[in-house]
Amino acid sequence: MDQDLGSDLPTLVRALSGRVDPGRLRYDVELLADRPRGRTAAPEAMARAEAHVVRELTEAGWRTERRPFDVRGRLGCSDRPGGGMSPLRLRLHRRLTGANLLARLPGADDRPTVIVGAHLDTVRGSPGADDNASGVAVLLETARLLGGLPGRPPAVTLMVFDMEELGFIGSRVAARRLRRDGTTPRAGMICLESVGCFATEPGTQRLPRGFGLLFPRAVAAVRATGLRGDFTLVVHRRSTDQAASLWQRAAGAAEPPLPVVTLRDPRPDGPLGALAGLLLPPVNQLGRSDHAAFWNAGIPAVLLTSTAEFRNPHYHRPTDTPDTLDYSRLASVTAATTATALSWRPRRPG
């Protein structure tokens, strides 16, 4: 079931929306977020969460590969609770041993693939319903939708990352491996990060310091709604303009429809983009999840988020529990993400 930019995207989204089950999304979130999980601080809970992901992907028809890694001397951060990008959280990890999960449908060929990814771990002491059981639940429901399509398997790869809370360790390993091997053609990567918190009351959305000067159009759009936290933020770069536009159109056609704010990171993909963040520190707020590892490896990526602590009062706290999420809107996030993964094509040279 291939879709392209000339296809009827709203029809596709409506069909997918009719198949998304908010109850399944809640089931996944509740199972994953009943306790904190992490490879170093809560290894048994992490293993249990990983087993659930593998089981659900397998039942949906996906072949899942566990990709262990062992890294030494990596700069990252602490997984202790705390928001923002405080230098106090930086640390050098002497050695970390973890594993990412990669899943593909049997029969998928070498067409350019879209990667849909989410991280599985949490900070210490937080069950992480929004951060990031919400993202993993969307990935699993996307797997069920794609696995049930007739015809040729879609060119989509699913990745579940380890150790995001330690400084994107798992996604850095995954992106470098893709870049090094050169065996997986790709259109780009969709990162699902804290996508389940919505608030319709005025004043529920905060803005990072300095954003009004750097991104006046996006900030004006948020302020025009009375600072309501009812939208999904889509962060992209020039290389992913197409993906951002597709997701915005798809979200508008979902049921219920989702408001979307798009924000283009002005930096280029690759190492130069990472260095540019040193000159404009506020833009580093746009690289606070696994998509940044793909950006830095020169792989196009787009971030979907409900903006974490700029909206969610439970961010990185023990109160980040399943009852705080909006599963109806999370279903719309799923439909829009699945439609985008089916429709996104690589940029043509030039």
mmCIF file of C-alpha atoms in Angstrom:
data_model
loop_
_atom_site.group_PDB
_atom_site.id
_atom_site.type_symbol
_atom_site.label_atom_id
_atom_site.label_comp_id
_atom_site.label_asym_id
_atom_site.label_seq_id
_atom_site.Cartn_x
_atom_site.Cartn_y
_atom_site.Cartn_z
ATOM 1 C CA MET A 1 0.000 0.000 0.000
ATOM 2 C CA ASP A 2 2.218 2.801 -1.253
ATOM 3 C CA GLN A 3 1.096 6.398 -0.939
ATOM 4 C CA ASP A 4 2.782 9.399 -2.519
ATOM 5 C CA LEU A 5 2.396 13.142 -2.315
ATOM 6 C CA GLY A 6 -0.282 13.055 -4.984
ATOM 7 C CA SER A 7 -2.420 10.560 -3.076
ATOM 8 C CA ASP A 8 -5.464 11.447 -1.045
ATOM 9 C CA LEU A 9 -3.806 11.865 2.332
ATOM 10 C CA PRO A 10 -7.004 12.765 4.232
ATOM 11 C CA THR A 11 -8.684 9.570 3.006
ATOM 12 C CA LEU A 12 -5.700 7.536 4.146
ATOM 13 C CA VAL A 13 -5.706 9.201 7.563
ATOM 14 C CA ARG A 14 -9.426 8.646 8.040
ATOM 15 C CA ALA A 15 -9.000 4.955 7.200
ATOM 16 C CA LEU A 16 -6.142 4.638 9.678
ATOM 17 C CA SER A 17 -8.011 6.599 12.355
ATOM 18 C CA GLY A 18 -10.816 4.082 12.161
ATOM 19 C CA ARG A 19 -8.373 1.292 12.997
ATOM 20 C CA VAL A 20 -6.431 2.929 15.825
ATOM 21 C CA ASP A 21 -7.512 1.645 19.211
ATOM 22 C CA PRO A 22 -7.066 4.112 22.124
ATOM 23 C CA GLY A 23 -7.595 1.158 24.459
ATOM 24 C CA ARG A 24 -4.529 -0.603 23.055
ATOM 25 C CA LEU A 25 -2.510 2.583 23.426
ATOM 26 C CA ARG A 26 -3.560 2.821 27.060
ATOM 27 C CA TYR A 27 -2.775 -0.865 27.611
ATOM 28 C CA ASP A 28 0.774 -0.401 26.344
ATOM 29 C CA VAL A 29 1.334 2.755 28.381
ATOM 30 C CA GLU A 30 -0.028 1.168 31.557
ATOM 31 C CA LEU A 31 2.124 -1.927 31.177
ATOM 32 C CA LEU A 32 5.287 0.039 30.423
ATOM 33 C CA ALA A 33 4.749 2.845 32.913
ATOM 34 C CA ASP A 34 3.902 0.901 36.053
ATOM 35 C CA ARG A 35 7.453 1.538 37.330
ATOM 36 C CA PRO A 36 10.695 3.314 36.372
ATOM 37 C CA ARG A 37 12.815 1.460 33.811
ATOM 38 C CA GLY A 38 16.449 1.844 32.838
ATOM 39 C CA ARG A 39 19.409 -0.347 31.996
ATOM 40 C CA THR A 40 21.557 0.929 34.876
ATOM 41 C CA ALA A 41 19.114 1.901 37.646
ATOM 42 C CA ALA A 42 16.198 -0.492 36.997
ATOM 43 C CA PRO A 43 17.466 -3.336 34.778
ATOM 44 C CA GLU A 44 14.708 -5.844 35.612
ATOM 45 C CA ALA A 45 11.979 -3.350 34.724
ATOM 46 C CA MET A 46 13.861 -2.456 31.528
ATOM 47 C CA ALA A 47 14.100 -6.115 30.532
ATOM 48 C CA ARG A 48 10.380 -6.550 31.209
ATOM 49 C CA ALA A 49 9.544 -3.502 29.073
ATOM 50 C CA GLU A 50 11.796 -4.725 26.276
ATOM 51 C CA ALA A 51 10.141 -8.142 26.336
ATOM 52 C CA HIS A 52 6.721 -6.514 26.005
ATOM 53 C CA VAL A 53 7.849 -4.503 22.981
ATOM 54 C CA VAL A 54 9.327 -7.568 21.273
ATOM 55 C CA ARG A 55 6.198 -9.617 21.987
ATOM 56 C CA GLU A 56 3.840 -6.955 20.606
ATOM 57 C CA LEU A 57 5.955 -6.382 17.493
ATOM 58 C CA THR A 58 6.154 -10.120 16.831
ATOM 59 C CA GLU A 59 2.395 -10.539 17.213
ATOM 60 C CA ALA A 60 1.932 -7.684 14.736
ATOM 61 C CA GLY A 61 4.019 -9.590 12.168
ATOM 62 C CA TRP A 62 7.375 -7.805 12.502
ATOM 63 C CA ARG A 63 10.788 -9.455 12.621
ATOM 64 C CA THR A 64 12.615 -7.903 15.557
ATOM 65 C CA GLU A 65 16.382 -7.849 15.943
ATOM 66 C CA ARG A 66 18.051 -7.042 19.264
ATOM 67 C CA ARG A 67 21.218 -5.026 18.700
ATOM 68 C CA PRO A 68 23.417 -4.988 21.817
ATOM 69 C CA PHE A 69 26.096 -2.347 22.233
ATOM 70 C CA ASP A 70 29.005 -1.772 24.580
ATOM 71 C CA VAL A 71 30.421 1.757 24.584
ATOM 72 C CA ARG A 72 33.195 3.367 26.603
ATOM 73 C CA GLY A 73 34.210 6.909 27.321
ATOM 74 C CA ARG A 74 31.009 8.550 26.023
ATOM 75 C CA LEU A 75 29.983 12.046 27.028
ATOM 76 C CA GLY A 76 26.351 12.090 28.070
ATOM 77 C CA CYS A 77 24.234 13.066 31.028
ATOM 78 C CA SER A 78 22.866 11.759 34.288
ATOM 79 C CA ASP A 79 19.516 9.975 34.358
ATOM 80 C CA ARG A 80 18.609 11.552 37.664
ATOM 81 C CA PRO A 81 15.374 13.587 37.629
ATOM 82 C CA GLY A 82 15.614 17.098 36.308
ATOM 83 C CA GLY A 83 14.480 19.146 33.366
ATOM 84 C CA GLY A 84 16.174 21.287 30.808
ATOM 85 C CA MET A 85 19.765 21.115 29.640
ATOM 86 C CA SER A 86 21.626 22.028 32.804
ATOM 87 C CA PRO A 87 25.409 21.563 32.609
ATOM 88 C CA LEU A 88 25.089 19.962 36.042
ATOM 89 C CA ARG A 89 23.595 16.886 34.356
ATOM 90 C CA LEU A 90 26.587 16.334 32.060
ATOM 91 C CA ARG A 91 28.829 13.385 32.796
ATOM 92 C CA LEU A 92 31.375 11.088 31.165
ATOM 93 C CA HIS A 93 30.206 7.484 31.032
ATOM 94 C CA ARG A 94 33.145 5.135 31.431
ATOM 95 C CA ARG A 95 31.244 2.106 30.118
ATOM 96 C CA LEU A 96 27.634 1.426 29.150
ATOM 97 C CA THR A 97 26.121 -1.841 27.958
ATOM 98 C CA GLY A 98 22.666 -1.779 26.421
ATOM 99 C CA ALA A 99 20.621 -2.783 23.393
ATOM 100 C CA ASN A 100 18.428 -1.199 20.747
ATOM 101 C CA LEU A 101 15.593 -2.995 18.986
ATOM 102 C CA LEU A 102 15.125 -2.903 15.196
ATOM 103 C CA ALA A 103 12.061 -4.298 13.449
ATOM 104 C CA ARG A 104 11.109 -4.821 9.809
ATOM 105 C CA LEU A 105 8.242 -6.587 8.088
ATOM 106 C CA PRO A 106 9.096 -9.809 6.236
ATOM 107 C CA GLY A 107 9.364 -9.211 2.515
ATOM 108 C CA ALA A 108 10.335 -5.544 2.735
ATOM 109 C CA ASP A 109 12.811 -4.802 -0.047
ATOM 110 C CA ASP A 110 15.510 -2.176 -0.560
ATOM 111 C CA ARG A 111 13.198 0.756 -1.214
ATOM 112 C CA PRO A 112 14.122 3.889 0.767
ATOM 113 C CA THR A 113 12.894 3.302 4.281
ATOM 114 C CA VAL A 114 11.362 5.641 6.799
ATOM 115 C CA ILE A 115 12.524 5.007 10.373
ATOM 116 C CA VAL A 116 10.033 5.482 13.204
ATOM 117 C CA GLY A 117 11.793 5.552 16.567
ATOM 118 C CA ALA A 118 11.135 6.054 20.281
ATOM 119 C CA HIS A 119 13.150 5.552 23.458
ATOM 120 C CA LEU A 120 12.171 3.005 26.090
ATOM 121 C CA ASP A 121 14.054 4.118 29.214
ATOM 122 C CA THR A 122 13.081 6.647 31.903
ATOM 123 C CA VAL A 123 14.897 8.790 34.421
ATOM 124 C CA ARG A 124 15.314 7.379 37.907
ATOM 125 C CA GLY A 125 12.186 7.436 40.009
ATOM 126 C CA SER A 126 9.733 8.244 37.200
ATOM 127 C CA PRO A 127 7.464 5.660 35.560
ATOM 128 C CA GLY A 128 7.606 7.799 32.413
ATOM 129 C CA ALA A 129 4.094 7.524 31.020
ATOM 130 C CA ASP A 130 4.541 10.550 28.775
ATOM 131 C CA ASP A 131 8.336 10.323 28.705
ATOM 132 C CA ASN A 132 8.323 8.021 26.880
ATOM 133 C CA ALA A 133 5.811 5.193 27.146
ATOM 134 C CA SER A 134 3.563 7.421 25.028
ATOM 135 C CA GLY A 135 6.056 7.358 22.161
ATOM 136 C CA VAL A 136 6.617 3.609 22.407
ATOM 137 C CA ALA A 137 2.848 2.994 22.497
ATOM 138 C CA VAL A 138 2.417 5.009 19.282
ATOM 139 C CA LEU A 139 5.241 3.013 17.685
ATOM 140 C CA LEU A 140 3.579 -0.282 18.663
ATOM 141 C CA GLU A 141 0.178 0.796 17.369
ATOM 142 C CA THR A 142 1.849 2.007 14.162
ATOM 143 C CA ALA A 143 3.366 -1.469 13.866
ATOM 144 C CA ARG A 144 -0.096 -3.037 14.159
ATOM 145 C CA LEU A 145 -1.542 -0.726 11.509
ATOM 146 C CA LEU A 146 1.310 -1.288 9.061
ATOM 147 C CA GLY A 147 1.431 -5.014 9.698
ATOM 148 C CA GLY A 148 -2.216 -5.325 8.735
ATOM 149 C CA LEU A 149 -1.973 -3.614 5.348
ATOM 150 C CA PRO A 150 -2.607 -5.690 2.222
ATOM 151 C CA GLY A 151 -0.060 -6.056 -0.548
ATOM 152 C CA ARG A 152 3.642 -5.314 -0.521
ATOM 153 C CA PRO A 153 5.049 -4.573 2.951
ATOM 154 C CA PRO A 154 5.643 -0.851 3.448
ATOM 155 C CA ALA A 155 9.212 0.445 3.492
ATOM 156 C CA VAL A 156 9.247 1.334 7.186
ATOM 157 C CA THR A 157 11.762 0.389 9.875
ATOM 158 C CA LEU A 158 10.942 0.626 13.582
ATOM 159 C CA MET A 159 13.619 1.380 16.173
ATOM 160 C CA VAL A 160 13.320 1.359 19.963
ATOM 161 C CA PHE A 161 16.275 3.086 21.578
ATOM 162 C CA ASP A 162 18.053 2.438 24.838
ATOM 163 C CA MET A 163 19.631 5.023 27.157
ATOM 164 C CA GLU A 164 18.110 8.199 25.735
ATOM 165 C CA GLU A 165 18.068 9.617 29.253
ATOM 166 C CA LEU A 166 21.834 9.071 29.523
ATOM 167 C CA GLY A 167 22.521 11.310 26.533
ATOM 168 C CA PHE A 168 21.005 9.613 23.450
ATOM 169 C CA ILE A 169 23.500 6.766 23.783
ATOM 170 C CA GLY A 170 21.436 4.133 21.966
ATOM 171 C CA SER A 171 20.371 6.368 19.103
ATOM 172 C CA ARG A 172 23.931 7.607 18.630
ATOM 173 C CA VAL A 173 25.034 3.990 18.224
ATOM 174 C CA ALA A 174 22.145 3.262 15.832
ATOM 175 C CA ALA A 175 22.679 6.337 13.647
ATOM 176 C CA ARG A 176 26.425 5.766 13.371
ATOM 177 C CA ARG A 177 25.854 2.157 12.414
ATOM 178 C CA LEU A 178 23.456 3.148 9.644
ATOM 179 C CA ARG A 179 25.902 5.739 8.400
ATOM 180 C CA ARG A 180 28.863 3.357 8.583
ATOM 181 C CA ASP A 181 27.207 0.344 6.976
ATOM 182 C CA GLY A 182 25.537 2.275 4.169
ATOM 183 C CA THR A 183 23.242 -0.712 3.637
ATOM 184 C CA THR A 184 19.912 0.813 4.619
ATOM 185 C CA PRO A 185 18.577 3.442 2.204
ATOM 186 C CA ARG A 186 16.496 5.948 4.072
ATOM 187 C CA ALA A 187 14.140 8.843 3.505
ATOM 188 C CA GLY A 188 14.575 9.905 7.105
ATOM 189 C CA MET A 189 13.611 9.329 10.723
ATOM 190 C CA ILE A 190 10.491 10.227 12.744
ATOM 191 C CA CYS A 191 11.189 10.579 16.467
ATOM 192 C CA LEU A 192 8.325 10.116 18.945
ATOM 193 C CA GLU A 193 9.182 11.918 22.183
ATOM 194 C CA SER A 194 6.675 12.641 24.963
ATOM 195 C CA VAL A 195 3.626 12.827 22.687
ATOM 196 C CA GLY A 196 0.706 12.154 25.060
ATOM 197 C CA CYS A 197 0.203 15.262 27.211
ATOM 198 C CA PHE A 198 -2.411 17.792 26.048
ATOM 199 C CA ALA A 199 -4.025 20.692 27.920
ATOM 200 C CA THR A 200 -6.779 22.907 26.533
ATOM 201 C CA GLU A 201 -6.815 25.572 29.257
ATOM 202 C CA PRO A 202 -5.250 28.984 28.498
ATOM 203 C CA GLY A 203 -1.777 29.452 29.947
ATOM 204 C CA THR A 204 -0.892 25.757 30.035
ATOM 205 C CA GLN A 205 1.914 26.110 27.473
ATOM 206 C CA ARG A 206 5.251 27.701 28.365
ATOM 207 C CA LEU A 207 7.950 28.806 25.932
ATOM 208 C CA PRO A 208 11.722 28.407 26.169
ATOM 209 C CA ARG A 209 13.678 31.545 26.888
ATOM 210 C CA GLY A 210 14.880 33.271 23.719
ATOM 211 C CA PHE A 211 12.443 31.560 21.355
ATOM 212 C CA GLY A 212 10.517 34.760 20.639
ATOM 213 C CA LEU A 213 13.574 36.242 18.928
ATOM 214 C CA LEU A 214 14.676 33.100 17.084
ATOM 215 C CA PHE A 215 11.285 31.676 16.056
ATOM 216 C CA PRO A 216 8.792 34.562 16.050
ATOM 217 C CA ARG A 217 6.267 32.868 13.761
ATOM 218 C CA ALA A 218 5.968 29.709 15.846
ATOM 219 C CA VAL A 219 5.836 31.671 19.091
ATOM 220 C CA ALA A 220 3.147 33.979 17.681
ATOM 221 C CA ALA A 221 1.064 30.931 16.693
ATOM 222 C CA VAL A 222 1.207 29.571 20.243
ATOM 223 C CA ARG A 223 0.427 32.926 21.842
ATOM 224 C CA ALA A 224 -2.506 33.470 19.494
ATOM 225 C CA THR A 225 -4.269 30.490 21.089
ATOM 226 C CA GLY A 226 -3.844 31.885 24.597
ATOM 227 C CA LEU A 227 -0.837 29.632 25.309
ATOM 228 C CA ARG A 228 -2.976 26.503 25.238
ATOM 229 C CA GLY A 229 -1.020 23.256 25.319
ATOM 230 C CA ASP A 230 -3.319 21.453 22.898
ATOM 231 C CA PHE A 231 -0.970 21.096 19.915
ATOM 232 C CA THR A 232 1.788 18.780 18.748
ATOM 233 C CA LEU A 233 5.107 20.452 17.992
ATOM 234 C CA VAL A 234 6.850 19.241 14.831
ATOM 235 C CA VAL A 235 10.540 20.168 14.797
ATOM 236 C CA HIS A 236 12.254 19.760 11.456
ATOM 237 C CA ARG A 237 15.066 21.015 9.269
ATOM 238 C CA ARG A 238 15.220 21.961 5.616
ATOM 239 C CA SER A 239 15.901 18.305 4.800
ATOM 240 C CA THR A 240 12.588 17.301 6.421
ATOM 241 C CA ASP A 241 10.271 20.075 5.252
ATOM 242 C CA GLN A 242 8.276 17.462 3.352
ATOM 243 C CA ALA A 243 7.810 15.220 6.382
ATOM 244 C CA ALA A 244 6.703 18.134 8.573
ATOM 245 C CA SER A 245 4.173 19.250 5.985
ATOM 246 C CA LEU A 246 2.827 15.711 5.594
ATOM 247 C CA TRP A 247 2.435 15.243 9.337
ATOM 248 C CA GLN A 248 0.665 18.586 9.734
ATOM 249 C CA ARG A 249 -1.796 17.743 6.948
ATOM 250 C CA ALA A 250 -2.366 14.268 8.349
ATOM 251 C CA ALA A 251 -2.957 15.560 11.887
ATOM 252 C CA GLY A 252 -5.579 17.953 10.581
ATOM 253 C CA ALA A 253 -7.440 15.078 8.942
ATOM 254 C CA ALA A 254 -7.288 12.784 11.996
ATOM 255 C CA GLU A 255 -10.193 12.231 14.367
ATOM 256 C CA PRO A 256 -10.046 14.183 16.560
ATOM 257 C CA PRO A 257 -8.024 16.687 14.491
ATOM 258 C CA LEU A 258 -4.825 17.897 16.113
ATOM 259 C CA PRO A 259 -3.504 21.454 16.036
ATOM 260 C CA VAL A 260 0.122 21.482 14.912
ATOM 261 C CA VAL A 261 2.916 24.006 15.315
ATOM 262 C CA THR A 262 5.879 23.454 12.997
ATOM 263 C CA LEU A 263 9.290 24.829 13.841
ATOM 264 C CA ARG A 264 12.243 24.664 11.483
ATOM 265 C CA ASP A 265 15.660 24.292 13.075
ATOM 266 C CA PRO A 266 17.898 26.580 10.985
ATOM 267 C CA ARG A 267 20.986 24.390 11.309
ATOM 268 C CA PRO A 268 22.180 21.969 8.612
ATOM 269 C CA ASP A 269 22.342 18.220 9.131
ATOM 270 C CA GLY A 270 25.734 16.807 10.046
ATOM 271 C CA PRO A 271 28.515 17.900 12.421
ATOM 272 C CA LEU A 272 28.283 21.559 11.384
ATOM 273 C CA GLY A 273 24.748 21.678 12.708
ATOM 274 C CA ALA A 274 25.894 20.373 16.074
ATOM 275 C CA LEU A 275 28.654 22.997 16.250
ATOM 276 C CA ALA A 276 26.221 25.779 15.347
ATOM 277 C CA GLY A 277 24.347 25.078 18.560
ATOM 278 C CA LEU A 278 27.321 26.419 20.475
ATOM 279 C CA LEU A 279 26.757 29.834 18.885
ATOM 280 C CA LEU A 280 22.978 29.842 19.447
ATOM 281 C CA PRO A 281 22.332 27.949 22.705
ATOM 282 C CA PRO A 282 18.502 28.294 22.556
ATOM 283 C CA VAL A 283 18.364 26.128 19.429
ATOM 284 C CA ASN A 284 19.810 23.250 21.446
ATOM 285 C CA GLN A 285 16.323 22.947 22.969
ATOM 286 C CA LEU A 286 15.324 21.521 19.569
ATOM 287 C CA GLY A 287 17.766 18.619 19.845
ATOM 288 C CA ARG A 288 16.714 17.075 23.127
ATOM 289 C CA SER A 289 15.842 13.592 21.918
ATOM 290 C CA ASP A 290 17.027 10.765 19.692
ATOM 291 C CA HIS A 291 16.435 12.643 16.424
ATOM 292 C CA ALA A 292 19.515 14.750 17.253
ATOM 293 C CA ALA A 293 21.764 11.708 16.849
ATOM 294 C CA PHE A 294 20.414 11.244 13.321
ATOM 295 C CA TRP A 295 20.800 14.948 12.523
ATOM 296 C CA ASN A 296 24.413 14.824 13.648
ATOM 297 C CA ALA A 297 25.046 11.741 11.496
ATOM 298 C CA GLY A 298 23.684 13.583 8.450
ATOM 299 C CA ILE A 299 20.403 11.617 8.362
ATOM 300 C CA PRO A 300 17.216 13.696 7.929
ATOM 301 C CA ALA A 301 14.962 13.557 10.988
ATOM 302 C CA VAL A 302 11.827 15.144 12.406
ATOM 303 C CA LEU A 303 10.740 15.359 16.054
ATOM 304 C CA LEU A 304 7.147 14.988 17.274
ATOM 305 C CA THR A 305 6.570 16.154 20.847
ATOM 306 C CA SER A 306 4.096 17.703 23.251
ATOM 307 C CA THR A 307 7.061 19.779 24.519
ATOM 308 C CA ALA A 308 7.837 17.881 27.760
ATOM 309 C CA GLU A 309 8.360 20.208 30.754
ATOM 310 C CA PHE A 310 7.137 23.253 28.840
ATOM 311 C CA ARG A 311 3.637 21.775 29.211
ATOM 312 C CA ASN A 312 3.687 18.715 31.422
ATOM 313 C CA PRO A 313 3.959 19.419 35.183
ATOM 314 C CA HIS A 314 4.754 15.726 35.752
ATOM 315 C CA TYR A 315 7.866 15.676 33.539
ATOM 316 C CA HIS A 316 10.635 13.529 35.100
ATOM 317 C CA ARG A 317 8.567 13.088 38.269
ATOM 318 C CA PRO A 318 6.999 10.077 40.006
ATOM 319 C CA THR A 319 3.633 11.528 38.962
ATOM 320 C CA ASP A 320 4.230 10.931 35.221
ATOM 321 C CA THR A 321 1.597 8.201 35.287
ATOM 322 C CA PRO A 322 -0.778 6.726 32.675
ATOM 323 C CA ASP A 323 -3.851 8.562 33.981
ATOM 324 C CA THR A 324 -2.334 11.930 32.970
ATOM 325 C CA LEU A 325 -2.372 11.230 29.204
ATOM 326 C CA ASP A 326 -4.997 11.928 26.532
ATOM 327 C CA TYR A 327 -5.491 8.655 24.649
ATOM 328 C CA SER A 328 -7.961 10.042 22.132
ATOM 329 C CA ARG A 329 -5.415 12.574 20.936
ATOM 330 C CA LEU A 330 -2.668 9.961 21.179
ATOM 331 C CA ALA A 331 -4.701 7.925 18.683
ATOM 332 C CA SER A 332 -4.611 10.909 16.312
ATOM 333 C CA VAL A 333 -0.840 11.146 16.751
ATOM 334 C CA THR A 334 -0.673 7.484 15.741
ATOM 335 C CA ALA A 335 -2.782 7.899 12.611
ATOM 336 C CA ALA A 336 -0.818 10.954 11.482
ATOM 337 C CA THR A 337 2.519 9.239 12.123
ATOM 338 C CA THR A 338 1.513 6.096 10.250
ATOM 339 C CA ALA A 339 0.240 8.096 7.271
ATOM 340 C CA THR A 340 3.454 10.129 7.169
ATOM 341 C CA ALA A 341 5.624 7.018 7.318
ATOM 342 C CA LEU A 342 3.689 5.624 4.337
ATOM 343 C CA SER A 343 3.844 8.844 2.321
ATOM 344 C CA TRP A 344 7.282 10.348 2.975
ATOM 345 C CA ARG A 345 9.727 10.035 0.109
ATOM 346 C CA PRO A 346 13.441 10.878 -0.113
ATOM 347 C CA ARG A 347 14.417 14.324 -1.335
ATOM 348 C CA ARG A 348 15.421 14.450 -4.939
ATOM 349 C CA PRO A 349 19.001 15.651 -5.491
ATOM 350 C CA GLY A 350 19.230 19.372 -6.198
#
